[in-house]
Tab-separated table of C-alpha atoms in Angstrom:
chain	number	residue	atom	x	y	z
A	205	UNK	CA	-131.204	103.127	-31.223
A	206	UNK	CA	-134.398	102.616	-28.981
A	207	UNK	CA	-135.029	103.801	-26.054
A	208	UNK	CA	-133.205	102.051	-22.939
A	209	UNK	CA	-133.066	101.656	-19.270
A	210	UNK	CA	-129.514	102.815	-17.819
A	211	UNK	CA	-127.747	99.333	-16.561
A	212	UNK	CA	-124.012	100.376	-15.248
A	213	UNK	CA	-121.584	98.129	-15.902
A	214	UNK	CA	-120.847	97.398	-12.066
A	215	UNK	CA	-124.353	96.267	-11.777
A	216	UNK	CA	-124.134	93.654	-14.543
A	217	UNK	CA	-121.068	92.020	-13.194
A	218	UNK	CA	-123.867	90.925	-10.356
A	219	UNK	CA	-125.707	88.999	-12.879
A	220	UNK	CA	-126.141	85.544	-11.874
A	221	UNK	CA	-124.883	83.762	-14.997
A	222	UNK	CA	-122.558	81.083	-15.517
A	223	UNK	CA	-119.340	82.470	-16.904
A	224	UNK	CA	-117.889	80.467	-20.074
A	225	UNK	CA	-114.891	78.453	-20.111
A	226	UNK	CA	-111.540	79.903	-21.319
A	227	UNK	CA	-110.561	79.591	-24.833
A	228	UNK	CA	-107.085	78.725	-26.569
A	229	UNK	CA	-105.383	81.672	-28.242
A	230	UNK	CA	-106.320	81.472	-31.867
A	231	UNK	CA	-103.333	80.258	-33.741
A	232	UNK	CA	-102.253	80.932	-37.626
A	233	UNK	CA	-99.928	81.309	-40.202
A	234	UNK	CA	-99.339	84.465	-42.516
A	235	UNK	CA	-98.029	87.667	-41.830
A	236	UNK	CA	-99.714	90.937	-40.211
A	237	UNK	CA	-99.372	93.985	-42.148
A	238	UNK	CA	-100.102	96.886	-39.454
A	239	UNK	CA	-101.961	100.020	-40.034
A	240	UNK	CA	-99.824	102.839	-39.086
A	241	UNK	CA	-97.702	101.469	-36.628
A	242	UNK	CA	-100.454	99.403	-34.894
A	243	UNK	CA	-101.728	102.463	-33.863
A	244	UNK	CA	-105.300	104.353	-34.394
A	245	UNK	CA	-104.487	108.114	-35.984
A	246	UNK	CA	-108.182	109.251	-35.137
A	247	UNK	CA	-112.086	108.301	-35.476
A	248	UNK	CA	-111.597	107.681	-38.964
A	249	UNK	CA	-109.767	104.317	-38.489
A	250	UNK	CA	-112.799	103.130	-36.373
A	251	UNK	CA	-115.898	104.601	-37.425
A	252	UNK	CA	-117.825	103.954	-40.836
A	253	UNK	CA	-117.067	100.189	-40.093
A	254	UNK	CA	-119.135	97.568	-38.299
A	255	UNK	CA	-116.917	95.444	-36.039
A	256	UNK	CA	-117.819	91.728	-35.071
A	257	UNK	CA	-116.562	91.143	-31.469
A	258	UNK	CA	-114.521	87.934	-31.601
A	259	UNK	CA	-113.130	87.538	-27.780
A	260	UNK	CA	-113.384	89.360	-24.496
A	261	UNK	CA	-110.080	88.934	-22.193
A	262	UNK	CA	-110.431	89.396	-18.653
A	263	UNK	CA	-108.308	88.482	-15.944
A	264	UNK	CA	-106.088	86.989	-18.259
A	265	UNK	CA	-108.748	84.524	-19.524
A	266	UNK	CA	-110.179	84.258	-23.255
A	267	UNK	CA	-114.126	84.165	-23.560
A	268	UNK	CA	-115.047	83.761	-27.234
A	269	UNK	CA	-117.882	85.050	-29.103
A	270	UNK	CA	-120.474	82.258	-29.105
A	271	UNK	CA	-121.606	80.635	-31.984
A	272	UNK	CA	-125.014	81.374	-31.723
A	273	UNK	CA	-124.581	85.226	-31.575
A	274	UNK	CA	-126.901	86.007	-34.488
A	275	UNK	CA	-126.202	89.319	-35.881
A	276	UNK	CA	-123.417	90.633	-33.394
A	277	UNK	CA	-122.070	93.892	-34.608
A	278	UNK	CA	-120.718	97.099	-32.957
A	279	UNK	CA	-120.112	100.434	-34.478
A	280	UNK	CA	-118.204	103.909	-33.091
A	281	UNK	CA	-119.669	107.228	-33.926
A	282	UNK	CA	-117.077	109.746	-32.081
A	283	UNK	CA	-118.575	112.316	-30.186
A	284	UNK	CA	-118.365	114.317	-26.440
A	285	UNK	CA	-121.013	112.857	-24.051
A	286	UNK	CA	-124.165	114.668	-23.041
A	287	UNK	CA	-124.448	113.786	-19.213
A	288	UNK	CA	-128.716	114.613	-19.936
A	289	UNK	CA	-129.064	111.788	-22.105
A	290	UNK	CA	-128.341	108.202	-21.496
A	291	UNK	CA	-126.403	106.018	-24.134
A	292	UNK	CA	-125.065	107.428	-27.417
A	293	UNK	CA	-124.516	106.734	-31.176
A	294	UNK	CA	-122.024	104.027	-30.509
A	295	UNK	CA	-122.677	100.081	-29.888
A	296	UNK	CA	-124.991	97.563	-31.349
A	297	UNK	CA	-125.275	94.312	-29.970
A	298	UNK	CA	-123.351	90.897	-29.116
A	299	UNK	CA	-126.086	88.749	-29.765
A	300	UNK	CA	-128.818	89.664	-27.638
A	301	UNK	CA	-129.452	93.087	-25.840
A	302	UNK	CA	-128.995	96.240	-27.880
A	303	UNK	CA	-125.942	98.335	-26.286
A	304	UNK	CA	-125.660	102.036	-26.802
A	305	UNK	CA	-123.001	104.473	-25.418
A	306	UNK	CA	-121.087	107.583	-26.106
A	307	UNK	CA	-117.112	107.337	-27.716
A	308	UNK	CA	-114.536	109.717	-27.642
A	309	UNK	CA	-111.701	109.119	-29.640
A	310	UNK	CA	-108.549	110.973	-29.735
A	311	UNK	CA	-105.899	109.566	-31.526
A	312	UNK	CA	-105.190	105.833	-30.275
A	313	UNK	CA	-107.319	106.513	-26.935
A	314	UNK	CA	-110.908	105.451	-26.777
A	315	UNK	CA	-113.184	106.204	-24.047
A	316	UNK	CA	-116.528	104.590	-23.808
A	317	UNK	CA	-119.295	106.106	-21.430
A	318	UNK	CA	-122.867	106.081	-20.596
A	319	UNK	CA	-123.365	102.581	-21.583
A	320	UNK	CA	-126.988	101.618	-21.578
A	321	UNK	CA	-128.681	98.322	-23.003
A	322	UNK	CA	-131.899	96.800	-23.068
A	323	UNK	CA	-133.041	94.193	-20.443
A	324	UNK	CA	-134.160	91.286	-22.352
A	325	UNK	CA	-133.288	87.902	-20.080
A	326	UNK	CA	-130.381	86.463	-22.297
A	327	UNK	CA	-129.538	82.666	-22.099
A	328	UNK	CA	-126.087	81.377	-21.787
A	329	UNK	CA	-123.923	81.314	-23.276
A	330	UNK	CA	-125.136	84.446	-24.749
A	331	UNK	CA	-125.736	86.167	-21.402
A	332	UNK	CA	-122.446	85.219	-19.869
A	333	UNK	CA	-120.560	86.778	-22.855
A	334	UNK	CA	-122.542	90.021	-22.594
A	335	UNK	CA	-122.136	90.396	-19.286
A	336	UNK	CA	-118.475	90.206	-19.771
A	337	UNK	CA	-118.020	92.115	-22.650
A	338	UNK	CA	-120.275	95.273	-21.160
A	339	UNK	CA	-118.134	95.157	-17.989
A	340	UNK	CA	-114.788	95.469	-20.576
A	341	UNK	CA	-116.234	97.902	-22.893
A	342	UNK	CA	-117.095	100.700	-21.014
A	343	UNK	CA	-114.019	102.611	-19.712
A	344	UNK	CA	-110.889	103.767	-21.339
A	345	UNK	CA	-108.777	102.090	-24.171
A	346	UNK	CA	-105.782	102.211	-26.192
A	347	UNK	CA	-106.852	101.021	-29.607
A	348	UNK	CA	-104.885	99.025	-32.239
A	349	UNK	CA	-105.927	98.282	-35.850
A	350	UNK	CA	-103.764	95.864	-37.735
A	351	UNK	CA	-104.611	93.741	-41.102
A	352	UNK	CA	-104.464	90.190	-42.622
A	353	UNK	CA	-105.787	89.525	-46.246
A	354	UNK	CA	-107.149	92.416	-46.345
A	355	UNK	CA	-109.588	92.065	-42.957
A	356	UNK	CA	-109.095	94.763	-40.122
A	357	UNK	CA	-108.880	93.628	-36.350
A	358	UNK	CA	-109.284	96.477	-33.804
A	359	UNK	CA	-108.046	95.344	-30.072
A	360	UNK	CA	-109.336	97.770	-27.438
A	361	UNK	CA	-107.155	97.285	-24.332
A	362	UNK	CA	-107.682	98.894	-20.656
A	363	UNK	CA	-104.866	100.066	-18.670
A	364	UNK	CA	-105.973	96.886	-16.306
A	365	UNK	CA	-104.761	94.591	-19.205
A	366	UNK	CA	-108.259	93.171	-19.971
A	367	UNK	CA	-109.377	93.996	-23.656
A	368	UNK	CA	-111.742	93.010	-26.359
A	369	UNK	CA	-110.929	92.042	-29.912
A	370	UNK	CA	-112.925	92.432	-32.944
A	371	UNK	CA	-113.009	91.689	-36.633
A	372	UNK	CA	-113.981	94.156	-39.731
A	373	UNK	CA	-117.546	92.307	-40.520
A	374	UNK	CA	-117.888	92.837	-44.627
A	375	UNK	CA	-120.503	94.231	-46.037
A	376	UNK	CA	-122.988	92.077	-48.059
A	377	UNK	CA	-122.521	91.961	-51.837
A	378	UNK	CA	-124.921	94.194	-53.538
A	379	UNK	CA	-125.827	91.551	-55.936
A	380	UNK	CA	-127.402	88.341	-54.749
A	381	UNK	CA	-128.406	89.464	-51.241
A	382	UNK	CA	-132.035	89.606	-50.409
A	383	UNK	CA	-132.632	93.289	-49.039
A	384	UNK	CA	-135.793	93.570	-46.882
A	385	UNK	CA	-137.805	96.217	-47.071
A	386	UNK	CA	-140.085	96.708	-44.156
A	387	UNK	CA	-141.939	93.030	-43.178
A	388	UNK	CA	-143.565	92.392	-46.383
A	389	UNK	CA	-141.255	93.863	-49.227
A	390	UNK	CA	-137.977	92.749	-50.519
A	391	UNK	CA	-135.740	92.657	-53.573
A	392	UNK	CA	-132.863	90.607	-55.346
A	393	UNK	CA	-130.336	92.264	-57.803
A	394	UNK	CA	-128.745	89.635	-60.150
A	395	UNK	CA	-125.333	89.318	-61.766
A	396	UNK	CA	-127.065	88.871	-64.720
A	397	UNK	CA	-128.883	92.783	-64.357
A	398	UNK	CA	-132.327	91.587	-63.360
A	399	UNK	CA	-134.077	92.007	-60.306
A	400	UNK	CA	-136.536	89.579	-58.732
A	401	UNK	CA	-138.971	90.257	-55.418
A	402	UNK	CA	-141.939	91.243	-53.919
A	403	UNK	CA	-143.724	94.800	-53.238
A	404	UNK	CA	-145.671	93.498	-50.218
A	405	UNK	CA	-148.577	91.818	-51.848
A	406	UNK	CA	-147.312	91.268	-55.615
A	407	UNK	CA	-144.408	89.875	-56.570
A	408	UNK	CA	-142.494	91.109	-59.409
A	409	UNK	CA	-139.409	90.966	-61.864
A	410	UNK	CA	-137.642	92.766	-64.631
A	411	UNK	CA	-134.504	94.289	-65.548
A	412	UNK	CA	-131.878	96.425	-63.316
A	413	UNK	CA	-128.587	97.725	-64.252
A	414	UNK	CA	-126.164	98.928	-61.892
A	415	UNK	CA	-123.786	101.298	-62.802
A	416	UNK	CA	-121.581	104.068	-61.168
A	417	UNK	CA	-123.845	104.683	-58.217
A	418	UNK	CA	-127.092	103.952	-59.868
A	419	UNK	CA	-129.706	101.314	-60.780
A	420	UNK	CA	-131.736	101.511	-63.939
A	421	UNK	CA	-134.820	99.897	-63.781
A	422	UNK	CA	-136.802	98.530	-66.811
A	423	UNK	CA	-140.700	98.038	-66.474
A	424	UNK	CA	-141.286	95.733	-63.721
A	425	UNK	CA	-143.739	92.661	-64.478
A	426	UNK	CA	-145.891	92.181	-61.622
A	427	UNK	CA	-148.297	89.590	-60.552
A	428	UNK	CA	-152.194	91.241	-60.081
A	429	UNK	CA	-153.063	90.206	-56.653
A	430	UNK	CA	-155.501	92.409	-54.561
A	431	UNK	CA	-154.578	92.982	-51.075
A	432	UNK	CA	-155.995	95.320	-48.461
A	433	UNK	CA	-156.033	99.151	-48.849
A	434	UNK	CA	-153.145	100.206	-47.066
A	435	UNK	CA	-150.849	97.352	-48.147
A	436	UNK	CA	-151.933	98.589	-52.020
A	437	UNK	CA	-151.018	102.132	-51.005
A	438	UNK	CA	-147.339	101.255	-50.060
A	439	UNK	CA	-147.150	98.680	-53.085
A	440	UNK	CA	-147.915	101.338	-55.542
A	441	UNK	CA	-145.305	103.959	-53.948
A	442	UNK	CA	-142.578	101.395	-54.465
A	443	UNK	CA	-143.360	100.543	-57.526
A	444	UNK	CA	-143.028	104.327	-58.095
A	445	UNK	CA	-139.807	104.379	-56.478
A	446	UNK	CA	-138.455	101.101	-58.320
A	447	UNK	CA	-139.000	102.776	-61.867
A	448	UNK	CA	-136.515	104.415	-64.276
A	449	UNK	CA	-132.936	105.332	-63.133
A	450	UNK	CA	-132.309	106.001	-59.276
A	451	UNK	CA	-129.009	106.603	-57.258
A	452	UNK	CA	-128.606	104.055	-54.312
A	453	UNK	CA	-126.009	104.350	-51.103
A	454	UNK	CA	-125.167	101.214	-49.266
A	455	UNK	CA	-123.847	101.493	-45.673
A	456	UNK	CA	-122.908	98.146	-44.440
A	457	UNK	CA	-126.086	96.003	-44.402
A	458	UNK	CA	-128.396	98.930	-45.124
A	459	UNK	CA	-129.313	99.847	-48.566
A	460	UNK	CA	-131.095	103.358	-49.803
A	461	UNK	CA	-132.547	103.688	-53.149
A	462	UNK	CA	-133.416	107.318	-53.753
A	463	UNK	CA	-136.017	108.325	-56.485
A	464	UNK	CA	-135.809	112.026	-56.121
A	465	UNK	CA	-135.828	114.520	-53.060
A	466	UNK	CA	-138.326	113.352	-50.353
A	467	UNK	CA	-139.131	109.781	-52.468
A	468	UNK	CA	-136.686	106.929	-51.080
A	469	UNK	CA	-136.708	103.714	-49.493
A	470	UNK	CA	-133.979	102.095	-47.424
A	471	UNK	CA	-133.951	98.250	-47.057
A	472	UNK	CA	-132.100	95.851	-44.957
A	473	UNK	CA	-129.868	92.838	-45.835
A	474	UNK	CA	-131.546	89.772	-44.956
């Protein structure tokens, strides 16, 4: 996470934003299958997952994540807080500012401390929701993970009854997703074992077979435009990585492609 300015939640509560109107509870049909008696048994139930905030419940009222929240997501990395370092490896965003915090996970108890965030001015309703979220997020919670139709739900509840509800955010499919590599380059793997994209200057296409954690690229056909020297250098390096058999690792919306130790590139889903 980028460097942030420490903002305590008590100060956030004083921000002059218009609070969202209370929303009704969601209703639906179907039965819930609950993970381990609806209780978290350790950090593994929360970590390595992107959680999409759904709603904040504060003082008995529910505030739903606004529809224009963009790439809202929260991740948890369990660890002990360092008093000399602001923020931590847990956090993400609820649609505007970046949020960082330390998360200590012990069974079904989650303690969020040392919360920091960037200080962009966020228009309502995003700004109002973010203020509510951060004010409830920091503190000690009881965690409950349940599952319905293969999608997990996480609820963090404080002793005062305030809570935050998250839904597991599914990872984008490897094939059919446009994977951005920096500001210019990108690639898309297709269902019929082909790949298309841009190396940063020239576009390309070719064969690409995905199997057992590897991608085998055939010879790429590219256009022949000339661009500035640094762009062409980066393009040649990327073309070298996207050749022959490579290994890949997808985690959430990131895709790391490795040709050999020290030769890899990481792409993000768009």
